[in-house]
Amino acid sequence: MILGQLADNLLSWLFVLVGYTTPLGIIFGLIGLTGFVEITRFEKGRSLYYQLNPVTKIVLGLCVTTISAISIWWIGGLLTAILALSFLTLNNGLRKFVFALLLTTSTVVATVQGFAPYTTTLTLQEAMHVKALHTVWVWPGYFSYMGFQHTLTLESIIYSLQISIRFTSIALASLILVLTTTPPGVIRALSKIGLPIPITFSLVIAMRSVPRIFEAIDASMKAQFVRGLGSRAHPLIRPIYYVEALMSSITPILVFLLRGAKNTAISADTRAFRAYPKRTYAKPLHFTRVDRVTIILAVSALIVTVYAATHGYGRGIPYVG
């Protein structure tokens, strides 16, 4: 009896630790900081995404976001699969495709861990259109202090998987915009749409800063290991030193960002940023036939999805048989 309870407790904690550490392991172990730099930085190319107007890609991203938010889960899954496969058309496409799959997997695992143990029975019965739930695991009683429900059910896992699908397609669409569009192109596109200049400027600064932050973190962590951090540690506890190196890199990264902000402010002032209410650009935006076809297809898909959602298609059908 005591051994059985001890085994249940150990397995419960093992499930929790695996759920929390797997996304971190994928991000830092498989993708790595250099991988994040690759999927957050613009590179020149000749495939379809590189030829599209930035406005077209923004409209495409907005349509994907709306469709994923209001449609049934498998529509979001289909969009995720299509967007992930489209990474193969980018420069070094196979590598970026693998990174996209790993990032999608980490998002799914993190969402399941963040939703499945906490979703109430009433929510599951209403969302899944079922009365009886199928128990997969019973948590120890003291797990309730962490907000866990008493049992982990099959329906809660499926429900959290469906939620994660809504995030993955949006994340992939955003990465495609970042990978295939220059910051000046984003400025011109957002200005064309009518977004206020301060918001546009903030978004572009974020696009330029994110890859640099990953590069700086990677350089800081490597410098600490070169100096001997964890050199004599056992391989099993070596991940602890990675966390220590990451935490120690916060201060130099903040200094790096503050210096970068100062340089950006000087650059903006010397170029008379916002000296006039409107700006003109040396390279005007042009819409090609491919842009028009892409926008028509994206908007048509959005209209069909809205029509289906407002008329109840996909509702009332149980997700679990």
Short mmCIF file of N, CA, C and O in Angstrom, two decimals, residues 32-78:
data_model
loop_
_atom_site.label_atom_id
_atom_site.label_comp_id
_atom_site.label_asym_id
_atom_site.label_seq_id
_atom_site.Cartn_x
_atom_site.Cartn_y
_atom_site.Cartn_z
N GLY A 32 18.12 25.57 -30.04
CA GLY A 32 19.28 26.35 -29.64
C GLY A 32 19.14 27.83 -29.96
O GLY A 32 18.26 28.24 -30.74
N LEU A 33 19.99 28.63 -29.36
CA LEU A 33 19.92 30.07 -29.59
C LEU A 33 20.28 30.43 -31.02
O LEU A 33 19.70 31.33 -31.61
N THR A 34 21.24 29.70 -31.60
CA THR A 34 21.59 29.98 -33.00
C THR A 34 20.44 29.63 -33.93
O THR A 34 20.23 30.29 -34.95
N GLY A 35 19.67 28.59 -33.57
CA GLY A 35 18.50 28.25 -34.36
C GLY A 35 17.44 29.33 -34.30
O GLY A 35 16.79 29.65 -35.32
N PHE A 36 17.25 29.92 -33.13
CA PHE A 36 16.28 31.01 -33.01
C PHE A 36 16.72 32.22 -33.81
O PHE A 36 15.88 32.95 -34.34
N VAL A 37 18.02 32.44 -33.88
CA VAL A 37 18.50 33.54 -34.71
C VAL A 37 18.13 33.30 -36.18
O VAL A 37 17.71 34.21 -36.89
N GLU A 38 18.26 32.07 -36.63
CA GLU A 38 17.96 31.73 -38.03
C GLU A 38 16.49 31.92 -38.37
O GLU A 38 16.16 32.28 -39.51
N ILE A 39 15.59 31.64 -37.42
CA ILE A 39 14.16 31.73 -37.74
C ILE A 39 13.54 33.04 -37.28
O ILE A 39 12.31 33.18 -37.29
N THR A 40 14.38 34.01 -36.91
CA THR A 40 13.86 35.33 -36.54
C THR A 40 14.60 36.44 -37.27
O THR A 40 14.46 37.61 -36.91
N ARG A 41 15.37 36.10 -38.30
CA ARG A 41 16.15 37.10 -39.01
C ARG A 41 15.89 37.01 -40.50
O ARG A 41 15.80 35.91 -41.07
N PHE A 42 15.78 38.15 -41.16
CA PHE A 42 15.50 38.20 -42.59
C PHE A 42 16.69 37.72 -43.39
O PHE A 42 17.85 38.03 -43.08
N GLU A 43 16.41 36.95 -44.45
CA GLU A 43 17.42 36.54 -45.42
C GLU A 43 16.82 36.71 -46.82
O GLU A 43 15.64 36.45 -47.04
N LYS A 44 17.64 37.14 -47.77
CA LYS A 44 17.17 37.32 -49.13
C LYS A 44 16.87 35.97 -49.78
O LYS A 44 17.53 34.98 -49.51
N GLY A 45 15.85 35.96 -50.64
CA GLY A 45 15.49 34.73 -51.34
C GLY A 45 14.68 35.04 -52.59
O GLY A 45 14.35 36.20 -52.86
N ARG A 46 14.34 34.00 -53.33
CA ARG A 46 13.62 34.18 -54.60
C ARG A 46 12.30 33.42 -54.65
O ARG A 46 11.62 33.46 -55.67
N SER A 47 11.94 32.72 -53.61
CA SER A 47 10.70 31.94 -53.64
C SER A 47 9.49 32.86 -53.49
O SER A 47 9.62 34.09 -53.40
N LEU A 48 8.30 32.27 -53.44
CA LEU A 48 7.05 33.03 -53.45
C LEU A 48 6.96 34.01 -52.30
O LEU A 48 6.59 35.18 -52.48
N TYR A 49 7.29 33.58 -51.09
CA TYR A 49 7.14 34.45 -49.92
C TYR A 49 8.01 35.71 -50.06
O TYR A 49 7.60 36.79 -49.64
N TYR A 50 9.20 35.57 -50.62
CA TYR A 50 10.08 36.73 -50.76
C TYR A 50 9.56 37.70 -51.81
O TYR A 50 9.89 38.89 -51.77
N GLN A 51 8.77 37.23 -52.76
CA GLN A 51 8.25 38.08 -53.82
C GLN A 51 6.97 38.80 -53.43
O GLN A 51 6.62 39.81 -54.04
N LEU A 52 6.28 38.29 -52.42
CA LEU A 52 5.02 38.90 -52.02
C LEU A 52 5.24 40.27 -51.39
O LEU A 52 6.24 40.51 -50.70
N ASN A 53 4.29 41.15 -51.61
CA ASN A 53 4.30 42.45 -50.97
C ASN A 53 4.12 42.28 -49.46
O ASN A 53 3.36 41.43 -49.02
N PRO A 54 4.83 43.09 -48.64
CA PRO A 54 4.65 42.98 -47.19
C PRO A 54 3.20 43.14 -46.74
O PRO A 54 2.77 42.47 -45.79
N VAL A 55 2.44 44.00 -47.42
CA VAL A 55 1.03 44.16 -47.07
C VAL A 55 0.28 42.85 -47.27
O VAL A 55 -0.57 42.45 -46.46
N THR A 56 0.60 42.13 -48.34
CA THR A 56 -0.04 40.84 -48.62
C THR A 56 0.24 39.85 -47.51
O THR A 56 -0.65 39.13 -47.05
N LYS A 57 1.49 39.81 -47.04
CA LYS A 57 1.84 38.87 -45.98
C LYS A 57 1.19 39.25 -44.65
O LYS A 57 0.81 38.38 -43.86
N ILE A 58 1.02 40.55 -44.40
CA ILE A 58 0.31 40.97 -43.19
C ILE A 58 -1.15 40.58 -43.25
O ILE A 58 -1.74 40.08 -42.28
N VAL A 59 -1.78 40.79 -44.42
CA VAL A 59 -3.18 40.38 -44.59
C VAL A 59 -3.32 38.87 -44.45
O VAL A 59 -4.26 38.38 -43.81
N LEU A 60 -2.37 38.14 -45.02
CA LEU A 60 -2.39 36.68 -44.90
C LEU A 60 -2.28 36.26 -43.43
O LEU A 60 -3.01 35.37 -42.98
N GLY A 61 -1.40 36.90 -42.68
CA GLY A 61 -1.27 36.58 -41.26
C GLY A 61 -2.52 36.90 -40.47
O GLY A 61 -2.93 36.12 -39.59
N LEU A 62 -3.16 38.03 -40.77
CA LEU A 62 -4.40 38.39 -40.08
C LEU A 62 -5.52 37.40 -40.40
O LEU A 62 -6.31 37.03 -39.52
N CYS A 63 -5.58 36.96 -41.65
CA CYS A 63 -6.60 35.97 -42.03
C CYS A 63 -6.36 34.64 -41.32
O CYS A 63 -7.30 34.00 -40.82
N VAL A 64 -5.10 34.21 -41.25
CA VAL A 64 -4.77 32.96 -40.55
C VAL A 64 -5.14 33.07 -39.08
O VAL A 64 -5.71 32.14 -38.49
N THR A 65 -4.84 34.21 -38.47
CA THR A 65 -5.16 34.41 -37.05
C THR A 65 -6.66 34.33 -36.81
O THR A 65 -7.12 33.66 -35.88
N THR A 66 -7.43 35.01 -37.65
CA THR A 66 -8.89 35.03 -37.46
C THR A 66 -9.50 33.66 -37.72
O THR A 66 -10.36 33.20 -36.97
N ILE A 67 -9.05 33.00 -38.77
CA ILE A 67 -9.58 31.66 -39.09
C ILE A 67 -9.28 30.68 -37.96
O ILE A 67 -10.14 29.90 -37.55
N SER A 68 -8.06 30.71 -37.44
CA SER A 68 -7.69 29.81 -36.35
C SER A 68 -8.49 30.09 -35.09
O SER A 68 -8.79 29.18 -34.32
N ALA A 69 -8.85 31.36 -34.88
CA ALA A 69 -9.55 31.73 -33.65
C ALA A 69 -11.02 31.34 -33.66
O ALA A 69 -11.58 30.99 -32.61
N ILE A 70 -11.67 31.38 -34.83
CA ILE A 70 -13.12 31.19 -34.86
C ILE A 70 -13.55 29.86 -35.44
O ILE A 70 -14.73 29.51 -35.35
N SER A 71 -12.61 29.11 -36.04
CA SER A 71 -13.01 27.88 -36.71
C SER A 71 -12.78 26.68 -35.80
O SER A 71 -12.20 26.78 -34.72
N ILE A 72 -13.23 25.52 -36.27
CA ILE A 72 -13.03 24.27 -35.53
C ILE A 72 -11.55 23.91 -35.55
O ILE A 72 -10.79 24.35 -36.42
N TRP A 73 -11.12 23.10 -34.60
CA TRP A 73 -9.69 22.88 -34.36
C TRP A 73 -8.95 22.30 -35.56
O TRP A 73 -7.80 22.64 -35.80
N TRP A 74 -9.59 21.40 -36.31
CA TRP A 74 -8.85 20.75 -37.39
C TRP A 74 -8.55 21.70 -38.55
O TRP A 74 -7.64 21.46 -39.34
N ILE A 75 -9.29 22.81 -38.63
CA ILE A 75 -8.94 23.84 -39.62
C ILE A 75 -7.60 24.48 -39.24
O ILE A 75 -6.72 24.68 -40.08
N GLY A 76 -7.45 24.78 -37.94
CA GLY A 76 -6.17 25.31 -37.48
C GLY A 76 -5.03 24.31 -37.68
O GLY A 76 -3.90 24.69 -38.00
N GLY A 77 -5.34 23.02 -37.48
CA GLY A 77 -4.33 22.00 -37.72
C GLY A 77 -3.91 21.92 -39.17
O GLY A 77 -2.73 21.75 -39.49
N LEU A 78 -4.89 22.07 -40.07
CA LEU A 78 -4.58 22.06 -41.50
C LEU A 78 -3.74 23.27 -41.88
O LEU A 78 -2.76 23.15 -42.65
#
